[in-house]
């Protein structure tokens, strides 16, 4: 059986190669080739090219594994599944902002055992193996602990649909008076790694898909954070909430009062 650390090593190698390709091929203003859930939910040719590269590399080394990719959907069957977001933060990629990432996680029998988030423009490769800790290069990561809600720097994000973001704006306006401040960087994967690295204290967002949070979620939990949804439910597209345990509960309880899992 392949050890989690070996999956992490392979995922990091592939995420680095995809990142190098994206940096080398990114034009001054990448062209949007398709829109998805709304006119602002964009795909570039390089999202597709990066996912194809990642799929090809996985097939070379692990031909029997399944793959779930943001652009190419689900392929293959088997106990081992790779969860791929070739560019998390595509809008940042288009605009030339630095928070976009190649995100690759590996699941064995439904459990995530390896996660790598390569925040390419920053040259930062975050990684984690189940039980093996979270790392940024050679530095072991620990999320901030003991931060009260009133002192918390909270990252969040918004969906692409008008009704959803209208509610997200309302909820955020109610959260803001209770926390230190808020940040919206533009990549859920990078936001979760920011929790792991103590660059923010918490992250919440309604909407991220499995490929957005699979790898970053493991990085955050291996750094000591709690990852989940509302009211004891697991993390999922309804809600991604992540912070050190005490703050998780405080932020959860604040959010719960604002009914954050609705869309207009
Ligand atoms: C998006 C980013 C963004 C988050 C959105 C995601 P994409 O992923 O992670 O930060 O707010 O919910 O959809 O579309 O760039 O892969």
Coordinates of N, CA and C in Angstrom, one line a residue, residues 2-242:
X2 N 0.5 2.2 -0.8 CA 1.3 3.5 -0.9 C 1.0 4.3 0.3
X3 N 2.1 4.8 0.9 CA 2.0 5.6 2.1 C 1.5 7.1 1.8
X4 N 0.8 7.7 2.7 CA 0.3 9.1 2.4 C 1.5 10.0 2.0
X5 N 2.6 9.9 2.6 CA 3.8 10.8 2.3 C 4.2 10.6 0.8
X6 N 4.1 9.4 0.3 CA 4.5 9.1 -1.1 C 3.5 9.8 -2.0
X7 N 2.2 9.8 -1.7 CA 1.2 10.5 -2.5 C 1.5 12.0 -2.4
X8 N 1.8 12.5 -1.3 CA 2.1 13.9 -1.1 C 3.3 14.3 -2.0
X9 N 4.3 13.5 -2.0 CA 5.5 13.7 -2.8 C 5.2 13.8 -4.3
X10 N 4.4 12.8 -4.7 CA 3.9 12.7 -6.1 C 3.1 13.9 -6.5
X11 N 2.1 14.3 -5.6 CA 1.2 15.4 -5.9 C 2.0 16.7 -6.0
X12 N 3.0 16.8 -5.1 CA 3.9 18.1 -5.1 C 4.7 18.2 -6.4
X13 N 5.2 17.0 -6.8 CA 6.0 17.0 -8.1 C 5.1 17.5 -9.3
X14 N 3.9 16.9 -9.3 CA 3.0 17.2 -10.4 C 2.5 18.7 -10.3
X15 N 2.2 19.1 -9.1 CA 1.7 20.5 -8.9 C 2.8 21.5 -9.2
X16 N 4.0 21.2 -9.0 CA 5.1 22.1 -9.4 C 5.2 22.2 -10.9
X17 N 5.1 21.0 -11.5 CA 5.3 21.0 -13.0 C 4.1 21.8 -13.6
X18 N 2.9 21.6 -13.1 CA 1.8 22.4 -13.7 C 2.0 23.8 -13.4
X19 N 2.5 24.2 -12.2 CA 2.7 25.6 -11.9 C 3.7 26.2 -12.8
X20 N 4.8 25.5 -13.1 CA 5.8 26.0 -14.0 C 5.3 26.2 -15.4
X21 N 4.5 25.3 -15.9 CA 3.8 25.4 -17.2 C 2.9 26.7 -17.2
X22 N 2.1 26.8 -16.2 CA 1.2 28.0 -16.1 C 2.0 29.3 -16.1
X23 N 3.0 29.4 -15.3 CA 3.8 30.6 -15.3 C 4.4 30.9 -16.7
X24 N 5.0 29.9 -17.3 CA 5.7 30.0 -18.6 C 4.7 30.4 -19.7
X25 N 3.5 29.9 -19.6 CA 2.5 30.1 -20.7 C 1.5 31.2 -20.5
X26 N 1.5 31.7 -19.3 CA 0.4 32.7 -19.0 C 0.7 34.0 -19.8
X27 N -0.2 34.4 -20.7 CA -0.1 35.6 -21.4 C -0.4 36.8 -20.5
X28 N -0.1 38.0 -21.0 CA -0.3 39.2 -20.2 C -1.8 39.3 -19.7
X29 N -2.7 38.9 -20.5 CA -4.1 38.9 -20.1 C -4.7 37.6 -20.7
X30 N -4.8 36.5 -19.9 CA -5.3 35.3 -20.4 C -6.8 35.4 -20.8
X31 N -7.1 34.8 -22.0 CA -8.4 35.0 -22.5 C -9.4 34.0 -21.9
X32 N -10.6 34.5 -21.6 CA -11.6 33.6 -21.1 C -12.2 32.9 -22.3
X33 N -12.2 31.5 -22.2 CA -12.7 30.7 -23.3 C -14.1 30.2 -23.0
X34 N -14.6 30.2 -21.7 CA -15.9 29.7 -21.4 C -16.3 30.3 -20.1
X35 N -17.6 30.5 -19.9 CA -18.1 30.8 -18.6 C -19.0 29.7 -18.1
X36 N -19.1 29.5 -16.8 CA -19.8 28.3 -16.2 C -21.1 28.8 -15.6
X37 N -21.1 28.8 -14.2 CA -22.3 29.0 -13.5 C -22.9 30.5 -13.7
X38 N -22.0 31.4 -14.1 CA -22.5 32.8 -14.3 C -21.5 33.5 -15.2
X39 N -21.8 34.6 -15.8 CA -20.8 35.3 -16.7 C -19.4 35.6 -16.0
X40 N -19.4 35.6 -14.7 CA -18.1 35.9 -14.0 C -17.4 34.7 -13.6
X41 N -18.0 33.5 -13.8 CA -17.3 32.2 -13.4 C -16.6 31.7 -14.7
X42 N -15.3 32.1 -14.7 CA -14.6 31.9 -16.0 C -13.6 30.7 -16.1
X43 N -13.4 30.3 -17.3 CA -12.4 29.3 -17.6 C -11.4 29.8 -18.7
X44 N -10.1 29.6 -18.5 CA -9.2 30.0 -19.6 C -8.7 28.7 -20.2
X45 N -8.0 28.8 -21.3 CA -7.4 27.6 -22.0 C -6.4 27.0 -21.1
X46 N -5.8 27.8 -20.3 CA -4.7 27.3 -19.4 C -5.3 26.5 -18.2
X47 N -6.5 26.8 -17.7 CA -7.1 25.9 -16.7 C -7.2 24.5 -17.3
X48 N -7.6 24.4 -18.6 CA -7.8 23.1 -19.2 C -6.5 22.4 -19.5
X49 N -5.5 23.2 -20.0 CA -4.2 22.6 -20.3 C -3.5 22.1 -19.0
X50 N -3.7 22.9 -17.9 CA -3.0 22.4 -16.6 C -3.7 21.2 -16.2
X51 N -5.0 21.1 -16.3 CA -5.7 19.9 -15.8 C -5.3 18.7 -16.7
X52 N -5.1 18.9 -18.0 CA -4.7 17.8 -18.9 C -3.3 17.3 -18.5
X53 N -2.4 18.3 -18.2 CA -1.1 17.9 -17.8 C -1.1 17.1 -16.5
X54 N -1.9 17.5 -15.6 CA -2.0 16.8 -14.3 C -2.5 15.4 -14.5
X55 N -3.6 15.3 -15.3 CA -4.2 14.0 -15.6 C -3.2 13.1 -16.3
X56 N -2.4 13.6 -17.2 CA -1.5 12.8 -18.0 C -0.4 12.3 -17.0
X57 N 0.1 13.1 -16.1 CA 1.2 12.7 -15.2 C 0.6 11.7 -14.2
X58 N -0.6 11.9 -13.7 CA -1.2 10.9 -12.8 C -1.3 9.5 -13.5
X59 N -1.8 9.6 -14.8 CA -2.0 8.3 -15.5 C -0.6 7.6 -15.7
X60 N 0.4 8.4 -16.0 CA 1.8 7.8 -16.2 C 2.2 7.0 -15.0
X61 N 2.0 7.6 -13.8 CA 2.6 6.9 -12.6 C 1.6 6.0 -11.9
X62 N 0.2 6.4 -12.1 CA -0.8 5.6 -11.3 C -2.0 5.4 -12.3
X63 N -1.8 4.5 -13.3 CA -2.8 4.4 -14.4 C -4.2 3.9 -13.9
X64 N -4.2 3.2 -12.7 CA -5.5 2.7 -12.3 C -6.3 3.6 -11.4
X65 N -5.7 4.8 -11.1 CA -6.4 5.7 -10.1 C -7.5 6.5 -10.8
X66 N -8.5 6.8 -10.0 CA -9.6 7.7 -10.5 C -9.2 9.2 -10.3
X67 N -9.8 10.0 -11.1 CA -9.5 11.5 -11.0 C -10.8 12.3 -11.0
X68 N -10.9 13.2 -10.1 CA -12.0 14.2 -10.2 C -11.4 15.6 -10.4
X69 N -11.7 16.2 -11.6 CA -11.1 17.5 -11.8 C -12.1 18.5 -12.1
X70 N -11.8 19.8 -11.7 CA -12.8 20.9 -11.9 C -13.2 21.0 -13.3
X71 N -12.3 20.9 -14.2 CA -12.6 21.1 -15.6 C -13.1 19.8 -16.3
X72 N -12.5 18.7 -16.0 CA -12.7 17.5 -16.8 C -13.7 16.5 -16.1
X73 N -14.1 16.8 -14.9 CA -15.1 15.9 -14.2 C -14.4 14.6 -13.7
X74 N -15.3 13.6 -13.5 CA -14.8 12.4 -12.9 C -14.5 11.3 -14.0
X75 N -13.3 10.7 -13.8 CA -12.9 9.7 -14.7 C -12.3 8.5 -13.9
X76 N -12.5 7.3 -14.3 CA -11.9 6.1 -13.7 C -12.6 5.7 -12.4
X77 N -12.2 4.6 -11.9 CA -12.8 4.1 -10.7 C -11.6 3.5 -9.9
X78 N -11.8 3.3 -8.6 CA -10.8 2.7 -7.8 C -10.7 3.3 -6.5
X79 N -10.0 2.7 -5.6 CA -9.9 3.1 -4.2 C -9.1 4.4 -4.1
X80 N -8.2 4.7 -5.0 CA -7.4 5.9 -4.9 C -8.0 6.9 -6.0
X81 N -8.3 8.2 -5.5 CA -8.8 9.2 -6.3 C -8.1 10.5 -6.1
X82 N -7.7 11.1 -7.2 CA -7.0 12.4 -7.2 C -8.1 13.5 -7.4
X83 N -8.0 14.5 -6.6 CA -9.0 15.6 -6.6 C -8.2 16.9 -7.1
X84 N -8.6 17.4 -8.2 CA -7.7 18.4 -8.9 C -8.4 19.7 -9.2
X85 N -7.9 20.8 -8.7 CA -8.3 22.1 -9.2 C -7.1 22.7 -9.9
X86 N -7.1 22.7 -11.3 CA -5.8 23.1 -12.0 C -5.5 24.6 -11.7
X87 N -6.5 25.4 -11.6 CA -6.2 26.8 -11.1 C -7.4 27.2 -10.2
X88 N -7.1 27.3 -8.9 CA -8.1 27.8 -7.9 C -7.8 29.3 -7.8
X89 N -8.8 30.1 -8.2 CA -8.5 31.5 -8.2 C -8.3 32.0 -9.6
X90 N -9.2 31.4 -10.5 CA -9.0 31.8 -12.0 C -9.1 33.3 -12.2
X91 N -10.0 33.9 -11.5 CA -10.2 35.4 -11.7 C -8.9 36.1 -11.4
X92 N -8.2 35.7 -10.3 CA -6.9 36.3 -10.0 C -5.9 36.0 -11.1
X93 N -5.9 34.8 -11.6 CA -5.0 34.4 -12.7 C -5.2 35.3 -13.9
X94 N -6.5 35.5 -14.2 CA -6.8 36.4 -15.4 C -6.3 37.8 -15.2
X95 N -6.5 38.3 -14.0 CA -6.1 39.7 -13.7 C -4.6 39.9 -13.3
X96 N -3.9 38.8 -13.1 CA -2.5 38.9 -12.7 C -2.3 39.2 -11.2
X97 N -3.3 38.8 -10.4 CA -3.2 39.0 -8.9 C -2.5 37.7 -8.4
X98 N -1.8 37.8 -7.3 CA -0.9 36.6 -6.9 C -1.6 35.5 -6.2
X99 N -2.8 35.5 -5.9 CA -3.4 34.4 -5.1 C -4.2 33.4 -6.1
X100 N -3.4 32.6 -6.8 CA -4.1 31.5 -7.5 C -3.2 30.3 -7.3
X101 N -3.8 29.1 -7.4 CA -3.0 28.0 -6.9 C -3.4 26.7 -7.7
X102 N -2.5 25.8 -7.9 CA -2.7 24.5 -8.3 C -3.0 23.6 -7.1
X103 N -4.2 23.0 -7.1 CA -4.6 22.2 -5.9 C -4.8 20.8 -6.2
X104 N -4.0 19.9 -5.5 CA -4.1 18.5 -5.8 C -4.2 17.7 -4.5
X105 N -5.3 16.9 -4.3 CA -5.4 16.1 -3.1 C -5.5 14.6 -3.6
X106 N -5.2 13.7 -2.7 CA -5.4 12.3 -3.0 C -6.2 11.7 -1.9
X107 N -7.2 11.0 -2.3 CA -8.2 10.3 -1.4 C -7.9 8.8 -1.5
X108 N -7.9 8.1 -0.4 CA -7.9 6.6 -0.4 C -9.1 6.1 0.3
X109 N -9.9 5.3 -0.3 CA -11.1 4.8 0.3 C -12.0 5.9 0.9
X110 N -12.0 7.0 0.2 CA -12.9 8.2 0.6 C -12.3 9.1 1.6
X111 N -11.1 8.8 2.0 CA -10.4 9.7 3.0 C -9.2 10.4 2.4
X112 N -9.2 11.8 2.6 CA -8.1 12.5 2.0 C -6.8 12.2 2.8
X113 N -5.8 11.7 2.1 CA -4.5 11.4 2.8 C -3.4 12.3 2.4
X114 N -3.5 13.0 1.3 CA -2.4 13.9 0.9 C -3.0 15.2 0.2
X115 N -2.4 16.3 0.4 CA -2.9 17.5 -0.1 C -1.7 18.5 -0.4
X116 N -1.7 19.0 -1.6 CA -0.7 20.0 -2.0 C -1.4 21.2 -2.7
X117 N -1.0 22.4 -2.2 CA -1.5 23.6 -2.8 C -0.3 24.5 -3.2
X118 N -0.1 24.6 -4.5 CA 1.0 25.4 -5.0 C 0.5 26.7 -5.4
X119 N 0.8 27.7 -4.5 CA 0.4 29.1 -4.8 C 1.5 29.7 -5.7
X120 N 1.3 29.5 -7.0 CA 2.4 29.6 -8.0 C 3.1 31.0 -8.0
X121 N 2.3 32.1 -8.1 CA 3.0 33.4 -8.2 C 3.8 33.7 -6.9
X122 N 3.4 33.1 -5.8 CA 4.2 33.4 -4.6 C 5.3 32.4 -4.4
X123 N 5.4 31.4 -5.2 CA 6.5 30.4 -5.1 C 6.3 29.6 -3.8
X124 N 5.1 29.4 -3.4 CA 4.9 28.7 -2.1 C 4.1 27.4 -2.3
X125 N 4.7 26.3 -1.9 CA 4.1 25.0 -2.1 C 3.7 24.5 -0.7
X126 N 2.4 24.5 -0.4 CA 1.9 24.0 0.9 C 1.6 22.5 0.7
X127 N 2.0 21.7 1.8 CA 1.7 20.3 1.6 C 1.3 19.7 3.0
X128 N 0.6 18.6 2.9 CA 0.3 17.8 4.1 C 0.0 16.4 3.8
X129 N 0.3 15.5 4.7 CA 0.0 14.1 4.6 C -0.8 13.8 5.9
X130 N -1.8 12.9 5.8 CA -2.6 12.5 6.9 C -1.7 12.0 8.0
X131 N -1.7 12.7 9.2 CA -0.9 12.3 10.3 C 0.5 12.7 10.3
X132 N 0.9 13.4 9.2 CA 2.3 13.8 9.0 C 2.5 15.3 9.1
X133 N 1.5 16.0 9.5 CA 1.7 17.5 9.6 C 1.5 18.3 8.3
X134 N 1.5 19.6 8.5 CA 1.4 20.5 7.3 C 2.6 21.3 7.2
X135 N 3.0 21.5 6.0 CA 4.4 22.1 5.7 C 4.3 23.1 4.6
X136 N 5.2 24.1 4.8 CA 5.4 25.1 3.7 C 6.9 25.0 3.5
X137 N 7.3 24.2 2.5 CA 8.7 23.9 2.3 C 9.2 23.1 3.5
X138 N 10.2 23.5 4.2 CA 10.7 22.8 5.3 C 10.1 23.3 6.7
X139 N 9.2 24.2 6.6 CA 8.7 24.8 7.8 C 7.3 24.1 8.2
X140 N 7.3 23.6 9.4 CA 6.1 23.0 9.9 C 5.0 24.0 10.3
X141 N 3.8 23.9 9.8 CA 2.8 24.9 10.0 C 1.9 24.6 11.2
X142 N 1.5 25.7 12.0 CA 0.6 25.5 13.1 C -0.4 26.7 12.9
X143 N -1.6 26.5 13.0 CA -2.6 27.6 12.9 C -2.5 28.4 14.2
X144 N -3.0 29.6 14.2 CA -3.1 30.4 15.4 C -4.1 29.8 16.3
X145 N -3.8 29.8 17.6 CA -4.7 29.3 18.6 C -5.0 30.4 19.7
X146 N -6.0 30.3 20.4 CA -6.3 31.2 21.5 C -6.8 32.6 21.0
X147 N -7.2 32.7 19.8 CA -7.6 34.0 19.3 C -9.1 34.1 19.5
X148 N -9.6 35.2 20.2 CA -11.0 35.3 20.4 C -11.6 35.9 19.1
X149 N -12.9 35.7 19.0 CA -13.6 36.2 17.8 C -13.3 37.6 17.5
X150 N -13.4 38.4 18.6 CA -13.2 39.9 18.4 C -11.8 40.2 17.9
X151 N -10.9 39.3 18.1 CA -9.5 39.6 17.6 C -9.2 38.9 16.3
X152 N -10.1 38.2 15.7 CA -9.8 37.3 14.6 C -9.8 38.0 13.2
X153 N -8.8 37.7 12.5 CA -8.7 38.1 11.1 C -9.4 37.0 10.3
X154 N -10.5 37.3 9.6 CA -11.3 36.3 9.0 C -11.3 36.4 7.5
X155 N -10.9 35.3 6.8 CA -10.9 35.3 5.3 C -12.3 34.7 4.9
X156 N -12.7 35.2 3.7 CA -14.0 34.7 3.2 C -13.9 34.8 1.7
X157 N -15.0 34.4 1.0 CA -15.1 34.5 -0.4 C -16.5 34.5 -0.8
X158 N -16.7 34.8 -2.1 CA -18.1 34.9 -2.6 C -18.3 34.0 -3.8
X159 N -19.5 33.5 -4.0 CA -19.9 32.7 -5.1 C -20.0 33.5 -6.4
X160 N -20.4 32.9 -7.4 CA -20.5 33.6 -8.7 C -21.9 34.0 -9.0
X161 N -22.9 33.4 -8.3 CA -24.3 33.7 -8.6 C -24.8 34.9 -7.8
X162 N -25.6 35.8 -8.5 CA -26.0 37.0 -7.9 C -26.8 36.8 -6.6
X163 N -27.7 35.8 -6.6 CA -28.5 35.6 -5.4 C -27.7 35.1 -4.2
X164 N -26.7 34.3 -4.5 CA -25.8 33.8 -3.4 C -25.0 34.9 -2.9
X165 N -24.4 35.7 -3.8 CA -23.5 36.7 -3.2 C -24.2 37.9 -2.6
X166 N -25.5 38.0 -2.9 CA -26.3 39.1 -2.2 C -26.4 38.7 -0.7
X167 N -26.7 37.4 -0.5 CA -26.8 36.9 0.9 C -25.4 36.9 1.5
X168 N -24.4 36.5 0.8 CA -23.0 36.5 1.4 C -22.6 37.9 1.8
X169 N -23.0 38.9 1.0 CA -22.7 40.3 1.4 C -23.5 40.7 2.7
X170 N -24.7 40.3 2.8 CA -25.5 40.6 4.0 C -24.9 40.0 5.2
X171 N -24.5 38.7 5.1 CA -24.0 38.0 6.2 C -22.6 38.6 6.6
X172 N -21.8 38.9 5.6 CA -20.5 39.5 5.9 C -20.7 40.9 6.7
X173 N -21.7 41.6 6.3 CA -21.9 42.9 6.9 C -22.2 42.7 8.4
X174 N -22.8 41.6 8.7 CA -23.2 41.3 10.1 C -22.0 40.7 10.9
X175 N -21.1 40.0 10.2 CA -19.9 39.4 10.8 C -18.9 40.5 11.1
X176 N -18.7 41.5 10.2 CA -17.7 42.5 10.3 C -17.6 43.2 11.7
X177 N -18.7 43.6 12.3 CA -18.5 44.3 13.5 C -18.0 43.5 14.7
X178 N -18.0 42.1 14.5 CA -17.7 41.2 15.6 C -16.2 40.7 15.5
X179 N -15.5 41.1 14.4 CA -14.2 40.5 14.2 C -13.1 41.6 14.0
X180 N -11.8 41.2 14.1 CA -10.8 42.2 13.8 C -10.9 42.9 12.5
X181 N -11.1 42.0 11.4 CA -11.2 42.5 10.1 C -11.5 41.3 9.2
X182 N -11.7 41.6 7.9 CA -12.0 40.5 6.9 C -11.0 40.7 5.7
X183 N -10.8 39.6 5.1 CA -9.9 39.5 3.9 C -10.6 38.7 2.8
X184 N -10.5 39.1 1.5 CA -11.0 38.3 0.4 C -9.9 38.2 -0.6
X185 N -9.2 37.1 -0.5 CA -8.0 37.0 -1.4 C -8.3 36.4 -2.8
X186 N -9.3 35.5 -2.9 CA -9.7 35.0 -4.2 C -9.4 33.6 -4.5
X187 N -8.8 32.8 -3.5 CA -8.6 31.4 -3.8 C -8.9 30.7 -2.5
X188 N -9.9 29.8 -2.5 CA -10.3 29.1 -1.3 C -9.1 28.2 -0.8
X189 N -8.4 27.6 -1.8 CA -7.3 26.7 -1.4 C -6.2 27.5 -0.7
X190 N -5.9 28.7 -1.2 CA -4.9 29.5 -0.6 C -5.4 30.1 0.7
X191 N -6.7 30.3 0.8 CA -7.2 30.8 2.1 C -7.1 29.8 3.2
X192 N -7.3 28.5 2.9 CA -7.2 27.4 3.9 C -5.7 27.3 4.3
X193 N -4.8 27.5 3.3 CA -3.4 27.4 3.7 C -3.0 28.6 4.5
X194 N -3.7 29.7 4.3 CA -3.4 30.9 5.1 C -3.8 30.7 6.6
X195 N -4.9 30.0 6.8 CA -5.3 29.6 8.1 C -4.2 28.7 8.7
X196 N -3.7 27.7 7.9 CA -2.7 26.8 8.4 C -1.4 27.6 8.8
X197 N -1.1 28.6 8.1 CA 0.2 29.3 8.3 C 0.0 30.4 9.3
X198 N -1.2 30.6 9.8 CA -1.4 31.7 10.8 C -1.4 33.1 10.2
X199 N -1.7 33.2 8.9 CA -1.7 34.5 8.2 C -3.1 35.1 8.3
X200 N -4.1 34.2 8.5 CA -5.4 34.7 9.0 C -5.8 33.7 10.1
X201 N -6.8 34.1 10.9 CA -7.2 33.2 12.0 C -8.4 32.2 11.6
X202 N -9.1 32.6 10.6 CA -10.3 31.8 10.2 C -10.7 32.0 8.8
X203 N -11.4 31.1 8.2 CA -11.9 31.2 6.9 C -13.3 30.6 6.9
X204 N -14.3 31.3 6.2 CA -15.6 30.7 6.0 C -16.1 31.1 4.6
X205 N -16.8 30.2 4.0 CA -17.4 30.5 2.7 C -18.5 29.5 2.4
X206 N -19.6 30.0 1.9 CA -20.6 29.1 1.3 C -20.3 28.9 -0.1
X207 N -20.2 27.7 -0.6 CA -20.1 27.4 -2.0 C -18.9 26.7 -2.5
X208 N -17.7 26.8 -1.9 CA -16.6 26.0 -2.5 C -16.9 24.6 -2.7
X209 N -16.4 24.1 -3.8 CA -16.6 22.7 -4.2 C -15.4 21.8 -3.7
X210 N -15.6 20.5 -3.8 CA -14.6 19.6 -3.2 C -13.2 19.9 -3.7
X211 N -13.0 20.2 -5.0 CA -11.7 20.4 -5.5 C -11.1 21.7 -5.0
X212 N -12.0 22.6 -4.6 CA -11.4 23.9 -4.0 C -10.8 23.7 -2.6
X213 N -11.5 22.8 -1.8 CA -11.0 22.7 -0.4 C -10.4 21.4 0.0
X214 N -10.3 20.4 -0.9 CA -9.8 19.1 -0.5 C -8.4 19.1 0.0
X215 N -7.5 19.7 -0.8 CA -6.1 19.8 -0.5 C -5.8 20.8 0.6
X216 N -6.3 22.0 0.5 CA -6.1 23.0 1.5 C -6.7 22.6 2.8
X217 N -7.8 21.9 2.8 CA -8.5 21.5 4.0 C -7.6 20.5 4.8
X218 N -6.9 19.6 4.1 CA -5.9 18.8 4.8 C -4.8 19.6 5.4
X219 N -4.3 20.5 4.6 CA -3.2 21.4 5.1 C -3.6 22.1 6.4
X220 N -4.8 22.6 6.4 CA -5.3 23.3 7.6 C -5.5 22.4 8.8
X221 N -6.1 21.2 8.6 CA -6.4 20.3 9.7 C -5.1 19.8 10.2
X222 N -4.1 19.5 9.3 CA -2.8 19.0 9.8 C -2.0 20.1 10.6
X223 N -2.5 21.3 10.4 CA -1.8 22.4 11.1 C -2.6 22.7 12.4
X224 N -3.6 21.9 12.7 CA -4.3 22.0 14.0 C -5.7 22.7 13.9
X225 N -6.1 23.1 12.7 CA -7.4 23.7 12.6 C -8.5 22.7 12.5
X226 N -9.7 23.2 12.8 CA -10.9 22.3 12.6 C -11.5 22.8 11.3
X227 N -12.0 21.8 10.6 CA -12.7 22.1 9.3 C -14.0 21.4 9.3
X228 N -15.1 22.2 9.0 CA -16.4 21.6 9.0 C -17.4 22.5 8.4
X229 N -18.7 22.0 8.5 CA -19.8 22.8 8.0 C -20.6 23.4 9.2
X230 N -21.9 23.7 9.0 CA -22.7 24.2 10.0 C -23.4 23.1 10.8
X231 N -23.6 23.4 12.1 CA -24.4 22.5 12.9 C -23.9 21.0 12.9
X232 N -22.6 20.9 13.0 CA -22.0 19.5 13.2 C -21.9 18.8 11.8
X233 N -22.3 19.4 10.8 CA -22.2 18.7 9.5 C -20.8 18.8 9.0
X234 N -20.4 17.8 8.1 CA -19.0 17.9 7.5 C -18.9 19.1 6.5
X235 N -17.7 19.5 6.3 CA -17.4 20.5 5.3 C -18.1 20.0 3.9
X236 N -18.6 21.0 3.2 CA -19.2 20.7 1.9 C -19.6 22.0 1.2
X237 N -20.1 21.9 0.0 CA -20.5 23.1 -0.7 C -21.5 24.0 0.1
X238 N -22.3 23.5 1.1 CA -23.2 24.3 1.8 C -22.4 25.3 2.7
X239 N -21.3 24.9 3.3 CA -20.4 25.8 4.1 C -19.1 25.1 4.3
X240 N -18.0 25.9 4.1 CA -16.7 25.6 4.5 C -16.3 26.5 5.6
X241 N -16.0 26.0 6.8 CA -15.7 26.8 8.0 C -14.4 26.2 8.6
X242 N -13.4 27.1 8.8 CA -12.1 26.5 9.2 C -11.4 27.5 10.2

